[in-house]
PDB file of C-alpha atoms and ligand atoms in Angstrom:
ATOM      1  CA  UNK A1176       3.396  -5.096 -12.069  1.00 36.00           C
ATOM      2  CA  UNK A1177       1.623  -4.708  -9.067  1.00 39.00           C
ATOM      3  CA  UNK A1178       3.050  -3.652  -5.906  1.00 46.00           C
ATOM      4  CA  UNK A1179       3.735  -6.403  -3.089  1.00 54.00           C
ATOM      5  CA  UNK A1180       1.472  -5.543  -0.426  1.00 55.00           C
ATOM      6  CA  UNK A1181       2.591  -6.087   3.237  1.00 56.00           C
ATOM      7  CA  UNK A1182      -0.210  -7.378   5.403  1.00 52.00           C
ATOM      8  CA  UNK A1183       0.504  -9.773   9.000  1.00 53.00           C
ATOM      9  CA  UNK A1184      -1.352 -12.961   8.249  1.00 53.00           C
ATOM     10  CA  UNK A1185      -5.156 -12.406   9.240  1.00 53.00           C
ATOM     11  CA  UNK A1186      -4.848  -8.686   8.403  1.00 56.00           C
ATOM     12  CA  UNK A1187      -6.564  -7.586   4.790  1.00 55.00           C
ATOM     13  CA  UNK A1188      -4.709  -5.318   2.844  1.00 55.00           C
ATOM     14  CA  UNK A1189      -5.493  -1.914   2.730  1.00 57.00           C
ATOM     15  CA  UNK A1190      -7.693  -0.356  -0.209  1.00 57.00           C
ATOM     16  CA  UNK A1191      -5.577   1.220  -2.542  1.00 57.00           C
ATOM     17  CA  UNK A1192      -5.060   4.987  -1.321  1.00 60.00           C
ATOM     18  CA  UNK A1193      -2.688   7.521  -2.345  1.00 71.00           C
ATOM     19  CA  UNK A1194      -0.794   8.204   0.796  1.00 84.00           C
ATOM     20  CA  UNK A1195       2.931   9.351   1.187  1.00 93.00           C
ATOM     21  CA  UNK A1196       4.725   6.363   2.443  1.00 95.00           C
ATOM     22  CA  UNK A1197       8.508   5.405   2.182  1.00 97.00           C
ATOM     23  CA  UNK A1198      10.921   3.238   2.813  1.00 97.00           C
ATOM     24  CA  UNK A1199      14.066   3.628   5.019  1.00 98.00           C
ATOM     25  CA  UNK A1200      17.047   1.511   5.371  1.00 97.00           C
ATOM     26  CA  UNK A1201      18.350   2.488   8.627  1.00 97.00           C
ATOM     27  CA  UNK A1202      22.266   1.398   7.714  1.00 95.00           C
ATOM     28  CA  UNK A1203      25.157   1.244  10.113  1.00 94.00           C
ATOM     29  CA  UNK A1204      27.490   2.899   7.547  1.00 94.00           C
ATOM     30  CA  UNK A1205      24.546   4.297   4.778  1.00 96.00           C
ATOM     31  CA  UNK A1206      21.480   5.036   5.043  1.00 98.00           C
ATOM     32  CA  UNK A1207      18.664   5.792   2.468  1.00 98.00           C
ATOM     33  CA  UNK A1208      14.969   6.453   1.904  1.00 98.00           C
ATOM     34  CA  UNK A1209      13.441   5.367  -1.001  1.00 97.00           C
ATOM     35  CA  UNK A1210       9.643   5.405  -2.064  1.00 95.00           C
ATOM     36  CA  UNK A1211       7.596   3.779  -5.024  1.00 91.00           C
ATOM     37  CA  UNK A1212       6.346   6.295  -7.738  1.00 87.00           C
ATOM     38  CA  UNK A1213       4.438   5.014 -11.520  1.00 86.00           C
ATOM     39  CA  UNK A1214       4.982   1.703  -9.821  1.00 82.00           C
ATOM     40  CA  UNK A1215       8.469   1.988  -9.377  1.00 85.00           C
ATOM     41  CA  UNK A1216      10.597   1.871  -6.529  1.00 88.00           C
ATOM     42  CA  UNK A1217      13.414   5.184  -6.530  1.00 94.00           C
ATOM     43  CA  UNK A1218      15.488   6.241  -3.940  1.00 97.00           C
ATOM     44  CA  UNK A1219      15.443   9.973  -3.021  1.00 98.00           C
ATOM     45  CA  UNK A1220      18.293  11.985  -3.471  1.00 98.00           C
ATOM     46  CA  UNK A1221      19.955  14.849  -1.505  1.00 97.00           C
ATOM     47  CA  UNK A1222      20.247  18.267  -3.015  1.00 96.00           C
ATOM     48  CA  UNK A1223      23.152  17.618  -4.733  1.00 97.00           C
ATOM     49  CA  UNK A1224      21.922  14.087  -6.139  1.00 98.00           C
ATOM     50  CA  UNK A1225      23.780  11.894  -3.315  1.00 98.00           C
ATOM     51  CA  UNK A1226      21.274   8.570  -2.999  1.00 98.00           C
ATOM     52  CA  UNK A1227      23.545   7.730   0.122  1.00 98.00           C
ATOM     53  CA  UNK A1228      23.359   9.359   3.864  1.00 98.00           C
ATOM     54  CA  UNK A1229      26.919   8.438   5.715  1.00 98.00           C
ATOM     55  CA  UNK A1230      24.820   7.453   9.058  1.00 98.00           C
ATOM     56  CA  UNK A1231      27.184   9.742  10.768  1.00 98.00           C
ATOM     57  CA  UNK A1232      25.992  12.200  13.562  1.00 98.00           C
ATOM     58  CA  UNK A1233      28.374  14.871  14.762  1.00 98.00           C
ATOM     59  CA  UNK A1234      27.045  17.726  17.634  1.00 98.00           C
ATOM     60  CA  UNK A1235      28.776  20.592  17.146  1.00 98.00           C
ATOM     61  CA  UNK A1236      29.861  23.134  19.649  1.00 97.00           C
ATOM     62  CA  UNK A1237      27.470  25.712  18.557  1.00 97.00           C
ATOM     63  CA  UNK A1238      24.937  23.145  19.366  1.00 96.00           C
ATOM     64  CA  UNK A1239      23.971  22.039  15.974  1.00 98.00           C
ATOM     65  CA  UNK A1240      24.087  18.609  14.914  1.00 98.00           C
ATOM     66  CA  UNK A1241      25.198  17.610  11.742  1.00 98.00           C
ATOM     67  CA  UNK A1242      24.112  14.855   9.968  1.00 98.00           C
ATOM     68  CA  UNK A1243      26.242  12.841   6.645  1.00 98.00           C
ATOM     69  CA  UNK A1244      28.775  14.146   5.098  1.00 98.00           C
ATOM     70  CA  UNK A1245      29.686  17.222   7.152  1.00 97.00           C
ATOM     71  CA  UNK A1246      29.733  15.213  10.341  1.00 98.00           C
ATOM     72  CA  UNK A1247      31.629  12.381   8.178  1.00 97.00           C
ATOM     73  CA  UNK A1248      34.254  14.754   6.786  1.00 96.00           C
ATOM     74  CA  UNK A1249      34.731  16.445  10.807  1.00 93.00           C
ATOM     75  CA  UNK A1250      35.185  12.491  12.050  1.00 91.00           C
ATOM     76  CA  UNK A1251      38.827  12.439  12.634  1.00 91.00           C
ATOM     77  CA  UNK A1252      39.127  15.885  14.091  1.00 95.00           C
ATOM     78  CA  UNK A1253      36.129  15.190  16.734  1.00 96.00           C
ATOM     79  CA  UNK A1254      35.835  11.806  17.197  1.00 95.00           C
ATOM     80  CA  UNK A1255      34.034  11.952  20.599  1.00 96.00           C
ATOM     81  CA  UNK A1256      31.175  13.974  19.121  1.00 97.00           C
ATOM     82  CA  UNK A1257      30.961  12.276  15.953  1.00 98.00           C
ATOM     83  CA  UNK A1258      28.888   9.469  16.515  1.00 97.00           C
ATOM     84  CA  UNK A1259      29.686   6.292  13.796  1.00 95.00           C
ATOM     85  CA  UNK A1260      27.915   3.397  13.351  1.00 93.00           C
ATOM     86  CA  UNK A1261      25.498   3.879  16.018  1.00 96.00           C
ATOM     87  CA  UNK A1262      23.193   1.086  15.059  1.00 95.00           C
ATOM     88  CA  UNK A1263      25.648  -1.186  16.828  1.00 93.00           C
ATOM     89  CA  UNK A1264      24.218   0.442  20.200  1.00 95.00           C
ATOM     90  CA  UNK A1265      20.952  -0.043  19.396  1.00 96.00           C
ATOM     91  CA  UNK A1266      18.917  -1.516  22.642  1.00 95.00           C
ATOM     92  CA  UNK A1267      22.596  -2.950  23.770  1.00 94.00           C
ATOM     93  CA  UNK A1268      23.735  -2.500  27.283  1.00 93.00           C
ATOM     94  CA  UNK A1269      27.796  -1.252  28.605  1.00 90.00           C
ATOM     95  CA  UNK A1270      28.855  -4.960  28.596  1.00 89.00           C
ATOM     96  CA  UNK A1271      27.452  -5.107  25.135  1.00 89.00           C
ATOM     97  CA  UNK A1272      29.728  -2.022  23.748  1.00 89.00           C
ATOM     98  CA  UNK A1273      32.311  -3.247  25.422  1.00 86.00           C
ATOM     99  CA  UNK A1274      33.076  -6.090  22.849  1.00 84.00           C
ATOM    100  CA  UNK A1275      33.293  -3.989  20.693  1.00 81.00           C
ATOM    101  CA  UNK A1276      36.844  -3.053  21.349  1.00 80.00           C
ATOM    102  CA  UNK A1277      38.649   0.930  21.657  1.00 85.00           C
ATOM    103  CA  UNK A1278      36.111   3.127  20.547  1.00 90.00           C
ATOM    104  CA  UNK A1279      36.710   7.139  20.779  1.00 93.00           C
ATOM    105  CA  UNK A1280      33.079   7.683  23.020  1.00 95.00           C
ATOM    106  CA  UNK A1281      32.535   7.338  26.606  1.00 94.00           C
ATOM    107  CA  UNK A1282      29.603   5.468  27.539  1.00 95.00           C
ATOM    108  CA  UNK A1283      27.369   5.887  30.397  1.00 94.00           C
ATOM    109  CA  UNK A1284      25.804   2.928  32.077  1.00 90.00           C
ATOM    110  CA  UNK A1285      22.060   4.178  31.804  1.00 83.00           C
ATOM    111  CA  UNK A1286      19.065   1.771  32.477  1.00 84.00           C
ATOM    112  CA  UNK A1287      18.248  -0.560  29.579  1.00 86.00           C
ATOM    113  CA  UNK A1288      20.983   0.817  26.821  1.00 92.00           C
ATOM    114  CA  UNK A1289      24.231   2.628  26.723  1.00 94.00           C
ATOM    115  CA  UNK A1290      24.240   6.877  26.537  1.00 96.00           C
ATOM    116  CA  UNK A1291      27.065   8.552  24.994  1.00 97.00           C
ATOM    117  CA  UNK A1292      28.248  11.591  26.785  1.00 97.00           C
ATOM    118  CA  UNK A1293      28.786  14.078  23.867  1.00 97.00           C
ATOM    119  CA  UNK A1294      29.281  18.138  24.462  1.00 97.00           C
ATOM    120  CA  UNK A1295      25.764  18.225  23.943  1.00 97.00           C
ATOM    121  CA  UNK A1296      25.005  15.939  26.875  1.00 96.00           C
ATOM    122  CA  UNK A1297      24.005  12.539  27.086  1.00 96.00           C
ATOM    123  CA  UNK A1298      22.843  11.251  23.661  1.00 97.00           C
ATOM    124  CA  UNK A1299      20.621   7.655  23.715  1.00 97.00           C
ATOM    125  CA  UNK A1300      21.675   5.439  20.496  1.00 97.00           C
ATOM    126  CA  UNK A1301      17.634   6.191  19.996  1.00 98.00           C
ATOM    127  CA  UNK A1302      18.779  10.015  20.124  1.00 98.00           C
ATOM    128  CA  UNK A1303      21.711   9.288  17.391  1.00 98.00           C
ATOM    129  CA  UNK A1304      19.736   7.196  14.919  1.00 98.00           C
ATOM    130  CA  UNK A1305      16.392   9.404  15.369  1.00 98.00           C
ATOM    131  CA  UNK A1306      18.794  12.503  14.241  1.00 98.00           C
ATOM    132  CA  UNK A1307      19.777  10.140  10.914  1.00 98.00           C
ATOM    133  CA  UNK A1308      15.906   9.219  10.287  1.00 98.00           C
ATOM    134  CA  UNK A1309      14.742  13.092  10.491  1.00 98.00           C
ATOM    135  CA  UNK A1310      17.042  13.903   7.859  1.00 98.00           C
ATOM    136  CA  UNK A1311      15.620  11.470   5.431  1.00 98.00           C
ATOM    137  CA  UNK A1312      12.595  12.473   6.706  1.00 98.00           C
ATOM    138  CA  UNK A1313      12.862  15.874   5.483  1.00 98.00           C
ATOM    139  CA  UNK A1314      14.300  14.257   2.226  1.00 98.00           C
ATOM    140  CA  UNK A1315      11.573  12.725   1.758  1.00 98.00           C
ATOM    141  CA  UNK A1316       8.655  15.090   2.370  1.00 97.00           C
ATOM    142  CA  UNK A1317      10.580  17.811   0.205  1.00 97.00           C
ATOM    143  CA  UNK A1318      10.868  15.221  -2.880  1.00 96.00           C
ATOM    144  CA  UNK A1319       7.332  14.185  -1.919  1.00 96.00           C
ATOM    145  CA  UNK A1320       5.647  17.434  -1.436  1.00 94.00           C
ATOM    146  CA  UNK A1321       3.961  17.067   1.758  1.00 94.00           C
ATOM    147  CA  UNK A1322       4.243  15.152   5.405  1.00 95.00           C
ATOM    148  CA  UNK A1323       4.555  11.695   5.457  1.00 96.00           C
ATOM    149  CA  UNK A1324       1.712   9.077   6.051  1.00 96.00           C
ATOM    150  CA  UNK A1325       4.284   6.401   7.304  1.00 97.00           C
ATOM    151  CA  UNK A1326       7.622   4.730   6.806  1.00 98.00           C
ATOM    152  CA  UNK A1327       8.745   1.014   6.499  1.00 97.00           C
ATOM    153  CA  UNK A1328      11.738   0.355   8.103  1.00 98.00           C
ATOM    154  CA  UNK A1329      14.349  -2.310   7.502  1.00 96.00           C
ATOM    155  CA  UNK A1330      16.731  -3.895  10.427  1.00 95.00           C
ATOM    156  CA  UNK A1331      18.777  -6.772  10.629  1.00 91.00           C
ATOM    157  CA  UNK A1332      16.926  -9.942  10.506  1.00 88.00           C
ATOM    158  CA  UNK A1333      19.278 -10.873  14.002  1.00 88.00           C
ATOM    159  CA  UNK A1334      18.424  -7.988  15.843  1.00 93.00           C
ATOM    160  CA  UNK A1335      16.391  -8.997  19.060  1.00 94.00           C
ATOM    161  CA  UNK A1336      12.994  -6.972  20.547  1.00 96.00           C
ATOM    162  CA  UNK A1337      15.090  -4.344  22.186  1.00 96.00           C
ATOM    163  CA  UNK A1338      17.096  -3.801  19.435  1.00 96.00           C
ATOM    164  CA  UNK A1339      13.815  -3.340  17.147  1.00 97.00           C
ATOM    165  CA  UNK A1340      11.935  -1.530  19.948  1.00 97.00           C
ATOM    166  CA  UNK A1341      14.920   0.924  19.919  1.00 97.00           C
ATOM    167  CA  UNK A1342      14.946   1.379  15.985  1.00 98.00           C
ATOM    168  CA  UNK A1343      10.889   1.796  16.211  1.00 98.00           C
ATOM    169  CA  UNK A1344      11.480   5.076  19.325  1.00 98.00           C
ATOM    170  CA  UNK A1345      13.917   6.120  16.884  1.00 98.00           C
ATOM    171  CA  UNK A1346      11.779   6.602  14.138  1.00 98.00           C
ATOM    172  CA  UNK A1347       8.741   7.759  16.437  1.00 98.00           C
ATOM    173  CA  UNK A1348      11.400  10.749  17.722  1.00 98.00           C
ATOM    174  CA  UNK A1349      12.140  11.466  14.276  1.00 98.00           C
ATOM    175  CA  UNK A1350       8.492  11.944  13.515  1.00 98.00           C
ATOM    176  CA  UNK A1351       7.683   9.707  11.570  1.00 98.00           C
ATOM    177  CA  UNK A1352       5.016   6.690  11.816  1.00 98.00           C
ATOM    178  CA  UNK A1353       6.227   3.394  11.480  1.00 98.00           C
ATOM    179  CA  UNK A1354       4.280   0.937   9.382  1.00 97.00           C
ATOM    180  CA  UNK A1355       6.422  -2.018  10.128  1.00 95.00           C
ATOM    181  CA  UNK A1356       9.950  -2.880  10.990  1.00 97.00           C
ATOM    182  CA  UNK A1357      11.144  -5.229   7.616  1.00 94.00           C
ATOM    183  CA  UNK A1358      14.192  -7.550   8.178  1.00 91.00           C
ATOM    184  CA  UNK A1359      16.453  -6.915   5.438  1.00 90.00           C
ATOM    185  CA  UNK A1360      16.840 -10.015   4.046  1.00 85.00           C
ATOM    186  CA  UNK A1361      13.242 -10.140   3.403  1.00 85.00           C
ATOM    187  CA  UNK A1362      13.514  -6.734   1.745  1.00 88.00           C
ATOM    188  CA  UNK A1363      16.242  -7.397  -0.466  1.00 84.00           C
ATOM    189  CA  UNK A1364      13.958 -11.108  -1.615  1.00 80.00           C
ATOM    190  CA  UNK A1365      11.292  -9.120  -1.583  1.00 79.00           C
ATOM    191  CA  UNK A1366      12.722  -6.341  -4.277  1.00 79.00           C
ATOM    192  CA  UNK A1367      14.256  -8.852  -6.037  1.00 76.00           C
ATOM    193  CA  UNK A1368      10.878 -11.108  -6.670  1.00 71.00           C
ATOM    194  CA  UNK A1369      10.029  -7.655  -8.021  1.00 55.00           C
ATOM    195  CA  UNK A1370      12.124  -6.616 -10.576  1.00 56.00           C
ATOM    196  CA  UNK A1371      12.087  -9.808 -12.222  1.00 64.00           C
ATOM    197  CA  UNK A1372       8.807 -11.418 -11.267  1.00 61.00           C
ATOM    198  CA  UNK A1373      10.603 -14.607  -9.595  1.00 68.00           C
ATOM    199  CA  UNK A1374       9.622 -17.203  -7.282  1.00 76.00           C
ATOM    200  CA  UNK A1375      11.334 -19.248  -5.458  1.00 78.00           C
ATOM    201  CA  UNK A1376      13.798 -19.780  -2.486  1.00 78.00           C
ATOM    202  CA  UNK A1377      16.532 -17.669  -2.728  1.00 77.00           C
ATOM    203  CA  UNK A1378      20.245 -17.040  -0.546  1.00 83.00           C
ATOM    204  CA  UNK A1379      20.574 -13.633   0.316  1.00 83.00           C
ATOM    205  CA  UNK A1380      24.288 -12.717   0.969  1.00 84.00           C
ATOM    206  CA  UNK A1381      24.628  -8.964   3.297  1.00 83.00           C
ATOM    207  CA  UNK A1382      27.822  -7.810   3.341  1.00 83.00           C
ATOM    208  CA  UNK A1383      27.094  -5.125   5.594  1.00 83.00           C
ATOM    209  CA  UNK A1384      29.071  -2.253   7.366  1.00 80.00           C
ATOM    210  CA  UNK A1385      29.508  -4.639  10.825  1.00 74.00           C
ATOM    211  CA  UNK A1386      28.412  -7.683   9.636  1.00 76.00           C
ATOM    212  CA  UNK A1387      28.469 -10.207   7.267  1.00 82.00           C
ATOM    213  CA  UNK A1388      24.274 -12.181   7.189  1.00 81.00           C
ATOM    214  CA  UNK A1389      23.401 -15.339   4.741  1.00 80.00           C
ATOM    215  CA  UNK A1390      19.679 -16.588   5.069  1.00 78.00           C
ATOM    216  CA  UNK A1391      17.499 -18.209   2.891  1.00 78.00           C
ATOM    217  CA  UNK A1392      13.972 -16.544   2.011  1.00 76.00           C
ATOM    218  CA  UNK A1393      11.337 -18.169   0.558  1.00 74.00           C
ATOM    219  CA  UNK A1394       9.081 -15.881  -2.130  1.00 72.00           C
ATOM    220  CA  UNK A1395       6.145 -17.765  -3.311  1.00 72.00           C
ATOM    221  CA  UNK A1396       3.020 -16.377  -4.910  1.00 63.00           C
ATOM    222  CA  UNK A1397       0.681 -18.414  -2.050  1.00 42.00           C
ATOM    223  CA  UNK A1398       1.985 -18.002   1.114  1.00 38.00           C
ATOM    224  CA  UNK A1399       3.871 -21.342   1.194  1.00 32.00           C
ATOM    225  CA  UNK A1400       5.561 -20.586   4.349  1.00 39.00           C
ATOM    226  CA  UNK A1401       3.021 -18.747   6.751  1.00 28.00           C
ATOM    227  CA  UNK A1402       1.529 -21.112   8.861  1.00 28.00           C
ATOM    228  CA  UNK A1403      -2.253 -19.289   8.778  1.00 29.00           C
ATOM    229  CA  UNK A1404      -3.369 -18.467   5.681  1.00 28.00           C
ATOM    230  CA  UNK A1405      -2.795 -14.506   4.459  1.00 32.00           C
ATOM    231  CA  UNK A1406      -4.458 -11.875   2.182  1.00 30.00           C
ATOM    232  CA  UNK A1407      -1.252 -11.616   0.854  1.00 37.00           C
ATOM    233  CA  UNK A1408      -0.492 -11.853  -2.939  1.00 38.00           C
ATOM    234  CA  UNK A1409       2.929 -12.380  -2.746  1.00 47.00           C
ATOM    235  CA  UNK A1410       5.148 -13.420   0.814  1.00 54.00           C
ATOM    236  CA  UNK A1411       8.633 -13.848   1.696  1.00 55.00           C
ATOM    237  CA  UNK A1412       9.868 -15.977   4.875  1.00 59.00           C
ATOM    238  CA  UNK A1413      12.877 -15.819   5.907  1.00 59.00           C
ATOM    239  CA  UNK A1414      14.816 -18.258   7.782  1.00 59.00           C
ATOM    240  CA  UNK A1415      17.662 -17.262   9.999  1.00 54.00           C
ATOM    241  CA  UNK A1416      21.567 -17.788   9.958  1.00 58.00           C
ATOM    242  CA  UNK A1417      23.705 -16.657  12.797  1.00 61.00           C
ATOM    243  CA  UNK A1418      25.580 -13.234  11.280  1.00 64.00           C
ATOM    244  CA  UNK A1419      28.998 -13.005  11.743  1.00 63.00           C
ATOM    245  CA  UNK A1420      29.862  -9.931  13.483  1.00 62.00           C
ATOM    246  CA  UNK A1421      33.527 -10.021  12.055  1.00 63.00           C
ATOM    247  CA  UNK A1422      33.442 -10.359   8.699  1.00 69.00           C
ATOM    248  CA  UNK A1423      31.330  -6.586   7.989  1.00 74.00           C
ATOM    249  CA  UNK A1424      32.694  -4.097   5.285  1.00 77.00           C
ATOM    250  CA  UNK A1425      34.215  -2.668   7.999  1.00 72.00           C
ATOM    251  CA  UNK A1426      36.762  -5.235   8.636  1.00 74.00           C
ATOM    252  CA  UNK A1427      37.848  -5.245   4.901  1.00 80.00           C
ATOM    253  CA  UNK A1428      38.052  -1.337   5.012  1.00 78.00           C
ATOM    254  CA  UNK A1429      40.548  -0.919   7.767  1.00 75.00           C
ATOM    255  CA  UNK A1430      42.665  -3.637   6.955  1.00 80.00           C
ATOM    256  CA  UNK A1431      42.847  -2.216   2.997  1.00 86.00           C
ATOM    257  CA  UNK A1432      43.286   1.415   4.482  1.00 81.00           C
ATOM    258  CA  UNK A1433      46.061   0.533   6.973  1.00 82.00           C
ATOM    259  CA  UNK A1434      47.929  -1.769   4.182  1.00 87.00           C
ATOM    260  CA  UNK A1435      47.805   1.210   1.373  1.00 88.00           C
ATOM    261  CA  UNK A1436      48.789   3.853   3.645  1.00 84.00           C
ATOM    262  CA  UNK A1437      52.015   1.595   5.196  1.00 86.00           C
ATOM    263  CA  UNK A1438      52.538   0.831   1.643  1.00 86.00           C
ATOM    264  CA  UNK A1439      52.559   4.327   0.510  1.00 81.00           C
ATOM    265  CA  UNK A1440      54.880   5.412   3.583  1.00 78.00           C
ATOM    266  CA  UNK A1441      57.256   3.085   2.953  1.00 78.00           C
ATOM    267  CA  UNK A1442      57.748   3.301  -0.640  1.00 75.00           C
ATOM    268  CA  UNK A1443      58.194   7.550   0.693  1.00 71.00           C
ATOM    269  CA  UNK A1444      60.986   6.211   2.609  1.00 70.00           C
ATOM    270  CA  UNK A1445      62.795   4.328  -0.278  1.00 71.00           C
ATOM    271  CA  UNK A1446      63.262   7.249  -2.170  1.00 68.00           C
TER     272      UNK A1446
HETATM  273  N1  ATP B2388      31.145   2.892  -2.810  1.00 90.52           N
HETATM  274  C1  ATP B2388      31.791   2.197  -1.893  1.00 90.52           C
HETATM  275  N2  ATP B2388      33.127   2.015  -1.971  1.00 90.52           N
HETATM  276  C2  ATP B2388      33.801   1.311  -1.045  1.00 90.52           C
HETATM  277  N3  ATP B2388      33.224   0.723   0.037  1.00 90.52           N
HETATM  278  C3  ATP B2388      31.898   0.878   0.140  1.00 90.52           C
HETATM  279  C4  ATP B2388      31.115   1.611  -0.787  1.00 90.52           C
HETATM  280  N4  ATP B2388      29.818   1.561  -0.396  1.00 90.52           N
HETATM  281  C5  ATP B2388      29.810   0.831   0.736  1.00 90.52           C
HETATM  282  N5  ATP B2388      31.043   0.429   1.056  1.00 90.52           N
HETATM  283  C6  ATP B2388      31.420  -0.371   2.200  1.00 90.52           C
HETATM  284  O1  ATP B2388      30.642  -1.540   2.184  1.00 90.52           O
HETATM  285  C7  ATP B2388      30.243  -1.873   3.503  1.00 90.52           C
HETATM  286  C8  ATP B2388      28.774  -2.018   3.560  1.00 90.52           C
HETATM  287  O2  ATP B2388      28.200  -0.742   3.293  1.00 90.52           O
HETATM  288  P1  ATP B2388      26.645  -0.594   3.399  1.00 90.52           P
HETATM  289  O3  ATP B2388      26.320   0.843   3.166  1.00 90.52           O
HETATM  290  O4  ATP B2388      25.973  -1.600   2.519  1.00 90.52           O
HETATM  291  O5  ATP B2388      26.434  -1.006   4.904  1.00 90.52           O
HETATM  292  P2  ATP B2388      25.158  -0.735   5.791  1.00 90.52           P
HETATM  293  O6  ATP B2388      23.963  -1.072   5.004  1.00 90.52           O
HETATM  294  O7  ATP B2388      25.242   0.646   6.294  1.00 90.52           O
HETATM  295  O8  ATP B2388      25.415  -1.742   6.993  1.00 90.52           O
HETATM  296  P3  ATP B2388      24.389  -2.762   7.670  1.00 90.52           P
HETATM  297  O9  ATP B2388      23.543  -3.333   6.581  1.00 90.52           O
HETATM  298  O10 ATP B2388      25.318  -3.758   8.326  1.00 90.52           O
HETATM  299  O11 ATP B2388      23.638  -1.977   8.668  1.00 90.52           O
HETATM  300  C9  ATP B2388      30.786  -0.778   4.435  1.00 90.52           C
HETATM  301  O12 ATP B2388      31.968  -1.219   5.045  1.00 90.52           O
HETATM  302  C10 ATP B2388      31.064   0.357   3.487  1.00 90.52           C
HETATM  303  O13 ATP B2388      32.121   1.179   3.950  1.00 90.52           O
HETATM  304 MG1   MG B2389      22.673  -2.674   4.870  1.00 90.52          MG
END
């Protein structure tokens, strides 16, 4: 099958070149780069096989960073270096941050998005997330064999211009050239269209790390949905839900965690 192209409407696909180009979900809990080879999408693995990246970022205090699992594993022994979830701080502001309840960092109040003061200085959430993107960066042009033309990146069909202008600096810092910022909704239509050649209008449930999206995306072979006409062979529209910010993997996690360790304490204490 041929691969969806992704032109704006008005713009004419590209001639077919072979160019390195991948794909990157930017997660708040994962993240992953993935790229299409004999026509067929694959994610690229770590050295030891690993599809996921825990988007984790710890600074050390031999002024390394680590990235994943080592900065993971370190989390509860130096929480206010080990930066989680940092795509919640994307292009958000103190007051922002703030909702989010007793976190282990301390923010600083710089212009136009929180810093995080970490022992390696002040770290931007662009900083953070650009650390996470270089990794799969280097992922990538080691499984590819050479620098990367571009990268498509997904983000959360709610996230707002700062929060998108933030993910695109990101990405720039990292290196790497951003073909387009895809909402994930759209992505997740989109791959499914692929795999089994459907049209339609579909529901796409997210059950994220933070948040919890619905929407429904339209995937049509014309471009039902656009209103100017595209070179497009294929489209997907999306049209918007509000997320709920309280119903992410995260709150099933903790909950789950906290229940099966008072469980396992107090059936300790029976004995
Ligand atoms: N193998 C697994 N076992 C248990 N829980 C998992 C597993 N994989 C993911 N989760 C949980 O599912 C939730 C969603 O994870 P996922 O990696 O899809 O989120 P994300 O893509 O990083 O978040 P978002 O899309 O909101 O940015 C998280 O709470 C995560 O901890
Ligand atoms: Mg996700």
């Amino acid at each position: 099958m041929a691969l969806l192209q992704i032109s704006e409407p008005g713009d004419s696909p590209d001639p077919h070149q072979h160019r390195r180009a991948v794909g990157i979900d930017l997660g708040t809990t994962h993240s992953l780069v993935a790229t299409v080879r004999s026509g067929a999408s694959e994610v690229i693995p770590d050295e030891a096989g690993r599809m996921l990246l825990p988007s984790i970022v710890r600074y050390l205090p031999d002024g390394r960073v680590a990235v994943g699992y080592d900065a993971r594993d370190a989390q509860a022994d130096d929480p206010g270096n080990t930066i989680v979830s940092v795509k919640r701080f994307m292009g958000r502001g103190v007051a922002d941050v703030a909702r989010y309840g007793a976190l282990p960092y301390h923010f600083l109040d710089a212009p136009g998005m929180v810093a995080i003061e970490t022992r390696a200085g002040a770290r931007s959430p662009v900083q953070v997330s650009a650390e996470i993107l270089r990794v799969l960066r280097d992922r990538a042009e080691q499984a590819l064999g050479g620098e990367l033309f571009g990268a498509v990146v997904t983000v959360p069909a709610y996230f707002d211009d700062s929060q998108r202008q933030a993910t695109k600096d990101a990405a720039r810092l990292a290196g790497l050239n951003v073909l387009r910022l895809l909402n994930e909704p759209t992505a997740a239509a989109i791959a499914y269209g692929l795999d089994n050649a459907a049209e339609g209008t579909f529901a796409v449930f997210d059950l994220g790390g933070g948040t919890f999206t619905s929407r429904s995306c339209g995937l049509h072979g014309a471009c039902s949905r656009c209103s100017r006409p595209t070179a497009t062979p294929r489209s997907a529209a999306t049209t918007s839900t509000r997320p709920s910010r309280r119903i992410g993997g995260r709150a099933i996690t903790w909950p789950t965690a906290t229940w099966a360790t008072r469980a396992g304490s107090s059936r300790r204490h029976a004995r």
